[in-house]
Amino acid sequence: MNILVKPLDSEELKVIWMQAFRKHGLHREAAYYDQCLHENVLGARVTLLAFVEETLVGCGHLKVESEYAYFRDRRIPEINDLNVFPDYRRSGIGTKLLEQFEALASEDFHRIGLGVGLYKDYGAAQRIYCRRGYVPDGNGLMSGNREAAAGEMVRVDDDLLLYLVKDLRLDSFYNLHAGKAEIEPFLNH
């Protein structure tokens, strides 16, 4: 399968994206699409659209400044709202988007992060993130970007997240040393 990844850089691509989301039952306000295009122009966000044979099959965002305080305070860019449409899952599209975001982030940052939902619909995403080296950031569950404290009642929905982080330097380290050297110094930064 030939996957072509394009940045969101035009009104035409924005309309294609909006129509694809509607077709697949993913509802966003019209202002969301406008905001994303505007932030792409400003360099505050990179939205990537994945196409197979000219059909949009998935997309996601890299937010340079996360709304999640832990990431924002540590200058960790966040992969956000990554979607692969059901008929195209398990065909490498999510991996391709993640690879692109990681490569972009590695130009200016040492780490990258993302939040993942906790109910069954997110199971495949949870597995792929772990396989790609993402680990919990150590802050527990977040509900609406606020800590879900022990004993607190929270709703299990799309806003209940576990945030994960990946050290991008480890990929380069392993490529250089074939995984044989000590990695401890890299984990403490």
PDB file of C-alpha atoms in Angstrom:
ATOM      1  CA  MET A   1       0.000   0.000   0.000  1.00  0.00           C
ATOM      2  CA  ASN A   2       1.445   3.342  -1.051  1.00  0.00           C
ATOM      3  CA  ILE A   3       0.807   5.929   1.687  1.00  0.00           C
ATOM      4  CA  LEU A   4       1.284   9.583   0.781  1.00  0.00           C
ATOM      5  CA  VAL A   5       1.522  12.026   3.701  1.00  0.00           C
ATOM      6  CA  LYS A   6       0.736  15.696   3.049  1.00  0.00           C
ATOM      7  CA  PRO A   7       0.839  18.659   5.422  1.00  0.00           C
ATOM      8  CA  LEU A   8      -2.353  20.668   5.838  1.00  0.00           C
ATOM      9  CA  ASP A   9      -1.411  23.765   3.873  1.00  0.00           C
ATOM     10  CA  SER A  10      -4.468  24.805   1.876  1.00  0.00           C
ATOM     11  CA  GLU A  11      -8.198  25.414   2.029  1.00  0.00           C
ATOM     12  CA  GLU A  12      -8.626  22.580  -0.473  1.00  0.00           C
ATOM     13  CA  LEU A  13      -7.002  20.032   1.864  1.00  0.00           C
ATOM     14  CA  LYS A  14      -8.996  21.424   4.798  1.00  0.00           C
ATOM     15  CA  VAL A  15     -12.265  20.759   2.911  1.00  0.00           C
ATOM     16  CA  ILE A  16     -11.150  17.216   1.997  1.00  0.00           C
ATOM     17  CA  TRP A  17     -10.317  16.601   5.663  1.00  0.00           C
ATOM     18  CA  MET A  18     -13.672  17.998   6.888  1.00  0.00           C
ATOM     19  CA  GLN A  19     -15.606  15.853   4.415  1.00  0.00           C
ATOM     20  CA  ALA A  20     -13.695  12.700   5.347  1.00  0.00           C
ATOM     21  CA  PHE A  21     -14.309  13.266   9.058  1.00  0.00           C
ATOM     22  CA  ARG A  22     -18.034  13.790   8.454  1.00  0.00           C
ATOM     23  CA  LYS A  23     -18.182  10.640   6.312  1.00  0.00           C
ATOM     24  CA  HIS A  24     -16.604   8.632   9.144  1.00  0.00           C
ATOM     25  CA  GLY A  25     -18.749  10.135  11.922  1.00  0.00           C
ATOM     26  CA  LEU A  26     -15.972  12.209  13.485  1.00  0.00           C
ATOM     27  CA  HIS A  27     -17.601  15.462  14.513  1.00  0.00           C
ATOM     28  CA  ARG A  28     -15.663  18.699  14.920  1.00  0.00           C
ATOM     29  CA  GLU A  29     -16.913  22.272  14.799  1.00  0.00           C
ATOM     30  CA  ALA A  30     -16.076  24.143  11.576  1.00  0.00           C
ATOM     31  CA  ALA A  31     -13.952  26.554  13.635  1.00  0.00           C
ATOM     32  CA  TYR A  32     -11.699  23.635  14.641  1.00  0.00           C
ATOM     33  CA  TYR A  33     -10.605  23.049  11.054  1.00  0.00           C
ATOM     34  CA  ASP A  34     -10.028  26.783  10.528  1.00  0.00           C
ATOM     35  CA  GLN A  35      -7.988  26.984  13.744  1.00  0.00           C
ATOM     36  CA  CYS A  36      -5.856  24.002  12.723  1.00  0.00           C
ATOM     37  CA  LEU A  37      -5.107  25.479   9.293  1.00  0.00           C
ATOM     38  CA  HIS A  38      -4.273  28.840  10.898  1.00  0.00           C
ATOM     39  CA  GLU A  39      -1.942  27.205  13.456  1.00  0.00           C
ATOM     40  CA  ASN A  40      -0.244  25.272  10.634  1.00  0.00           C
ATOM     41  CA  VAL A  41       0.429  28.542   8.819  1.00  0.00           C
ATOM     42  CA  LEU A  42       1.830  30.052  12.052  1.00  0.00           C
ATOM     43  CA  GLY A  43       4.022  27.004  12.785  1.00  0.00           C
ATOM     44  CA  ALA A  44       2.296  26.248  16.096  1.00  0.00           C
ATOM     45  CA  ARG A  45       0.938  22.945  14.778  1.00  0.00           C
ATOM     46  CA  VAL A  46       1.731  20.474  12.033  1.00  0.00           C
ATOM     47  CA  THR A  47      -1.281  18.605  10.691  1.00  0.00           C
ATOM     48  CA  LEU A  48      -0.454  15.623   8.511  1.00  0.00           C
ATOM     49  CA  LEU A  49      -3.003  13.981   6.228  1.00  0.00           C
ATOM     50  CA  ALA A  50      -2.429  10.398   5.029  1.00  0.00           C
ATOM     51  CA  PHE A  51      -3.728   9.427   1.598  1.00  0.00           C
ATOM     52  CA  VAL A  52      -3.980   6.092  -0.202  1.00  0.00           C
ATOM     53  CA  GLU A  53      -4.789   6.404  -3.898  1.00  0.00           C
ATOM     54  CA  GLU A  54      -5.983  10.003  -3.391  1.00  0.00           C
ATOM     55  CA  THR A  55      -8.359   8.971  -0.581  1.00  0.00           C
ATOM     56  CA  LEU A  56      -7.822  10.502   2.848  1.00  0.00           C
ATOM     57  CA  VAL A  57      -7.401   7.589   5.238  1.00  0.00           C
ATOM     58  CA  GLY A  58      -6.022   9.207   8.395  1.00  0.00           C
ATOM     59  CA  CYS A  59      -4.547  12.292   9.972  1.00  0.00           C
ATOM     60  CA  GLY A  60      -3.050  13.722  13.122  1.00  0.00           C
ATOM     61  CA  HIS A  61      -1.421  16.782  14.612  1.00  0.00           C
ATOM     62  CA  LEU A  62       1.855  17.718  16.232  1.00  0.00           C
ATOM     63  CA  LYS A  63       1.259  20.585  18.643  1.00  0.00           C
ATOM     64  CA  VAL A  64       4.471  22.455  19.363  1.00  0.00           C
ATOM     65  CA  GLU A  65       3.014  23.731  22.636  1.00  0.00           C
ATOM     66  CA  SER A  66       0.780  21.218  24.373  1.00  0.00           C
ATOM     67  CA  GLU A  67      -2.273  22.179  26.398  1.00  0.00           C
ATOM     68  CA  TYR A  68      -1.115  19.580  28.935  1.00  0.00           C
ATOM     69  CA  ALA A  69       0.942  21.541  31.490  1.00  0.00           C
ATOM     70  CA  TYR A  70       3.561  18.833  32.127  1.00  0.00           C
ATOM     71  CA  PHE A  71       4.455  18.728  28.423  1.00  0.00           C
ATOM     72  CA  ARG A  72       4.188  22.483  27.940  1.00  0.00           C
ATOM     73  CA  ASP A  73       6.457  23.272  30.917  1.00  0.00           C
ATOM     74  CA  ARG A  74       9.102  20.839  29.633  1.00  0.00           C
ATOM     75  CA  ARG A  75       8.872  21.817  25.953  1.00  0.00           C
ATOM     76  CA  ILE A  76       7.572  18.403  24.898  1.00  0.00           C
ATOM     77  CA  PRO A  77       5.566  18.627  21.667  1.00  0.00           C
ATOM     78  CA  GLU A  78       2.379  16.566  21.623  1.00  0.00           C
ATOM     79  CA  ILE A  79       0.962  14.248  18.991  1.00  0.00           C
ATOM     80  CA  ASN A  80      -2.742  14.966  19.146  1.00  0.00           C
ATOM     81  CA  ASP A  81      -5.986  13.640  17.674  1.00  0.00           C
ATOM     82  CA  LEU A  82      -4.389  10.862  15.603  1.00  0.00           C
ATOM     83  CA  ASN A  83      -7.066   9.089  13.575  1.00  0.00           C
ATOM     84  CA  VAL A  84      -6.944   6.281  11.046  1.00  0.00           C
ATOM     85  CA  PHE A  85     -10.294   5.464   9.472  1.00  0.00           C
ATOM     86  CA  PRO A  86     -11.564   1.944  10.294  1.00  0.00           C
ATOM     87  CA  ASP A  87     -11.196   0.367   6.825  1.00  0.00           C
ATOM     88  CA  TYR A  88      -7.511   1.348   6.774  1.00  0.00           C
ATOM     89  CA  ARG A  89      -6.413   0.328  10.259  1.00  0.00           C
ATOM     90  CA  ARG A  90      -3.680  -2.278  10.684  1.00  0.00           C
ATOM     91  CA  SER A  91      -2.122  -1.292   7.359  1.00  0.00           C
ATOM     92  CA  GLY A  92       0.773   0.885   8.548  1.00  0.00           C
ATOM     93  CA  ILE A  93      -0.903   4.278   8.307  1.00  0.00           C
ATOM     94  CA  GLY A  94      -0.747   5.065  12.021  1.00  0.00           C
ATOM     95  CA  THR A  95       2.882   3.972  12.092  1.00  0.00           C
ATOM     96  CA  LYS A  96       3.677   6.147   9.066  1.00  0.00           C
ATOM     97  CA  LEU A  97       2.103   9.211  10.729  1.00  0.00           C
ATOM     98  CA  LEU A  98       3.934   8.529  14.007  1.00  0.00           C
ATOM     99  CA  GLU A  99       7.249   8.155  12.157  1.00  0.00           C
ATOM    100  CA  GLN A 100       6.682  11.475  10.403  1.00  0.00           C
ATOM    101  CA  PHE A 101       5.782  13.285  13.644  1.00  0.00           C
ATOM    102  CA  GLU A 102       8.773  11.798  15.470  1.00  0.00           C
ATOM    103  CA  ALA A 103      11.123  12.810  12.657  1.00  0.00           C
ATOM    104  CA  LEU A 104       9.748  16.364  12.640  1.00  0.00           C
ATOM    105  CA  ALA A 105       9.959  16.682  16.419  1.00  0.00           C
ATOM    106  CA  SER A 106      13.494  15.275  16.571  1.00  0.00           C
ATOM    107  CA  GLU A 107      14.746  18.279  14.590  1.00  0.00           C
ATOM    108  CA  ASP A 108      14.111  20.616  17.553  1.00  0.00           C
ATOM    109  CA  PHE A 109      13.186  18.479  20.572  1.00  0.00           C
ATOM    110  CA  HIS A 110      14.595  15.528  22.520  1.00  0.00           C
ATOM    111  CA  ARG A 111      11.207  14.109  23.531  1.00  0.00           C
ATOM    112  CA  ILE A 112       7.712  13.788  22.149  1.00  0.00           C
ATOM    113  CA  GLY A 113       4.476  12.984  23.952  1.00  0.00           C
ATOM    114  CA  LEU A 114       0.866  12.019  23.466  1.00  0.00           C
ATOM    115  CA  GLY A 115      -2.236  11.225  25.468  1.00  0.00           C
ATOM    116  CA  VAL A 116      -4.140   7.996  24.970  1.00  0.00           C
ATOM    117  CA  GLY A 117      -7.659   7.093  26.021  1.00  0.00           C
ATOM    118  CA  LEU A 118      -8.209   4.253  28.437  1.00  0.00           C
ATOM    119  CA  TYR A 119     -11.267   2.375  27.258  1.00  0.00           C
ATOM    120  CA  LYS A 120     -11.374  -0.505  24.786  1.00  0.00           C
ATOM    121  CA  ASP A 121     -11.695   1.642  21.645  1.00  0.00           C
ATOM    122  CA  TYR A 122      -8.121   2.833  22.310  1.00  0.00           C
ATOM    123  CA  GLY A 123      -6.655  -0.650  22.730  1.00  0.00           C
ATOM    124  CA  ALA A 124      -4.896  -0.757  19.355  1.00  0.00           C
ATOM    125  CA  ALA A 125      -3.452   2.730  19.903  1.00  0.00           C
ATOM    126  CA  GLN A 126      -2.220   1.762  23.377  1.00  0.00           C
ATOM    127  CA  ARG A 127      -0.394  -1.227  21.938  1.00  0.00           C
ATOM    128  CA  ILE A 128       1.227   0.615  19.039  1.00  0.00           C
ATOM    129  CA  TYR A 129       2.471   3.413  21.317  1.00  0.00           C
ATOM    130  CA  CYS A 130       4.079   0.916  23.697  1.00  0.00           C
ATOM    131  CA  ARG A 131       5.699  -0.962  20.807  1.00  0.00           C
ATOM    132  CA  ARG A 132       7.140   2.329  19.538  1.00  0.00           C
ATOM    133  CA  GLY A 133       8.799   3.106  22.883  1.00  0.00           C
ATOM    134  CA  TYR A 134       6.292   5.451  24.525  1.00  0.00           C
ATOM    135  CA  VAL A 135       6.125   5.133  28.319  1.00  0.00           C
ATOM    136  CA  PRO A 136       3.870   6.772  30.921  1.00  0.00           C
ATOM    137  CA  ASP A 137       5.060  10.222  31.983  1.00  0.00           C
ATOM    138  CA  GLY A 138       4.616   9.263  35.647  1.00  0.00           C
ATOM    139  CA  ASN A 139       1.777  11.662  36.441  1.00  0.00           C
ATOM    140  CA  GLY A 140      -1.064   9.153  36.474  1.00  0.00           C
ATOM    141  CA  LEU A 141      -4.443   9.640  34.870  1.00  0.00           C
ATOM    142  CA  MET A 142      -5.627  13.008  33.627  1.00  0.00           C
ATOM    143  CA  SER A 143      -9.234  13.998  33.200  1.00  0.00           C
ATOM    144  CA  GLY A 144      -9.550  17.086  31.046  1.00  0.00           C
ATOM    145  CA  ASN A 145      -5.799  17.730  31.543  1.00  0.00           C
ATOM    146  CA  ARG A 146      -6.309  17.743  35.318  1.00  0.00           C
ATOM    147  CA  GLU A 147      -4.979  15.019  37.606  1.00  0.00           C
ATOM    148  CA  ALA A 148      -7.500  12.328  38.520  1.00  0.00           C
ATOM    149  CA  ALA A 149      -6.608  11.931  42.190  1.00  0.00           C
ATOM    150  CA  ALA A 150      -6.872   8.697  44.169  1.00  0.00           C
ATOM    151  CA  GLY A 151     -10.455   8.088  45.296  1.00  0.00           C
ATOM    152  CA  GLU A 152     -11.874  10.660  42.894  1.00  0.00           C
ATOM    153  CA  MET A 153     -14.809   9.666  40.692  1.00  0.00           C
ATOM    154  CA  VAL A 154     -14.113  10.361  37.016  1.00  0.00           C
ATOM    155  CA  ARG A 155     -16.003   9.631  33.843  1.00  0.00           C
ATOM    156  CA  VAL A 156     -14.381   7.159  31.458  1.00  0.00           C
ATOM    157  CA  ASP A 157     -14.578   9.054  28.178  1.00  0.00           C
ATOM    158  CA  ASP A 158     -12.289  10.575  25.556  1.00  0.00           C
ATOM    159  CA  ASP A 159     -11.001  13.131  28.094  1.00  0.00           C
ATOM    160  CA  LEU A 160      -9.671  10.508  30.539  1.00  0.00           C
ATOM    161  CA  LEU A 161      -6.090  10.054  29.359  1.00  0.00           C
ATOM    162  CA  LEU A 162      -2.785   8.531  30.264  1.00  0.00           C
ATOM    163  CA  TYR A 163       0.011  10.691  28.865  1.00  0.00           C
ATOM    164  CA  LEU A 164       3.006   8.934  27.374  1.00  0.00           C
ATOM    165  CA  VAL A 165       6.421  10.252  26.404  1.00  0.00           C
ATOM    166  CA  LYS A 166       9.182   8.985  24.144  1.00  0.00           C
ATOM    167  CA  ASP A 167      12.837   9.980  24.258  1.00  0.00           C
ATOM    168  CA  LEU A 168      13.719  10.627  20.622  1.00  0.00           C
ATOM    169  CA  ARG A 169      17.428  10.449  21.370  1.00  0.00           C
ATOM    170  CA  LEU A 170      17.110   6.731  22.110  1.00  0.00           C
ATOM    171  CA  ASP A 171      16.168   5.973  18.497  1.00  0.00           C
ATOM    172  CA  SER A 172      19.373   7.626  17.291  1.00  0.00           C
ATOM    173  CA  PHE A 173      21.333   6.034  20.120  1.00  0.00           C
ATOM    174  CA  TYR A 174      20.132   2.542  19.236  1.00  0.00           C
ATOM    175  CA  ASN A 175      20.759   3.122  15.545  1.00  0.00           C
ATOM    176  CA  LEU A 176      24.345   4.154  16.310  1.00  0.00           C
ATOM    177  CA  HIS A 177      25.105   1.466  18.877  1.00  0.00           C
ATOM    178  CA  ALA A 178      22.768  -1.352  17.835  1.00  0.00           C
ATOM    179  CA  GLY A 179      21.248  -1.339  21.325  1.00  0.00           C
ATOM    180  CA  LYS A 180      24.388  -2.643  23.053  1.00  0.00           C
ATOM    181  CA  ALA A 181      25.455   0.334  25.149  1.00  0.00           C
ATOM    182  CA  GLU A 182      24.127   1.598  28.462  1.00  0.00           C
ATOM    183  CA  ILE A 183      21.016   3.777  28.088  1.00  0.00           C
ATOM    184  CA  GLU A 184      20.612   4.950  31.693  1.00  0.00           C
ATOM    185  CA  PRO A 185      22.160   8.424  31.088  1.00  0.00           C
ATOM    186  CA  PHE A 186      19.576   9.101  28.387  1.00  0.00           C
ATOM    187  CA  LEU A 187      16.589   8.238  30.580  1.00  0.00           C
ATOM    188  CA  ASN A 188      17.440  10.760  33.274  1.00  0.00           C
ATOM    189  CA  HIS A 189      17.218  13.882  31.084  1.00  0.00           C
TER     190      HIS A 189
END
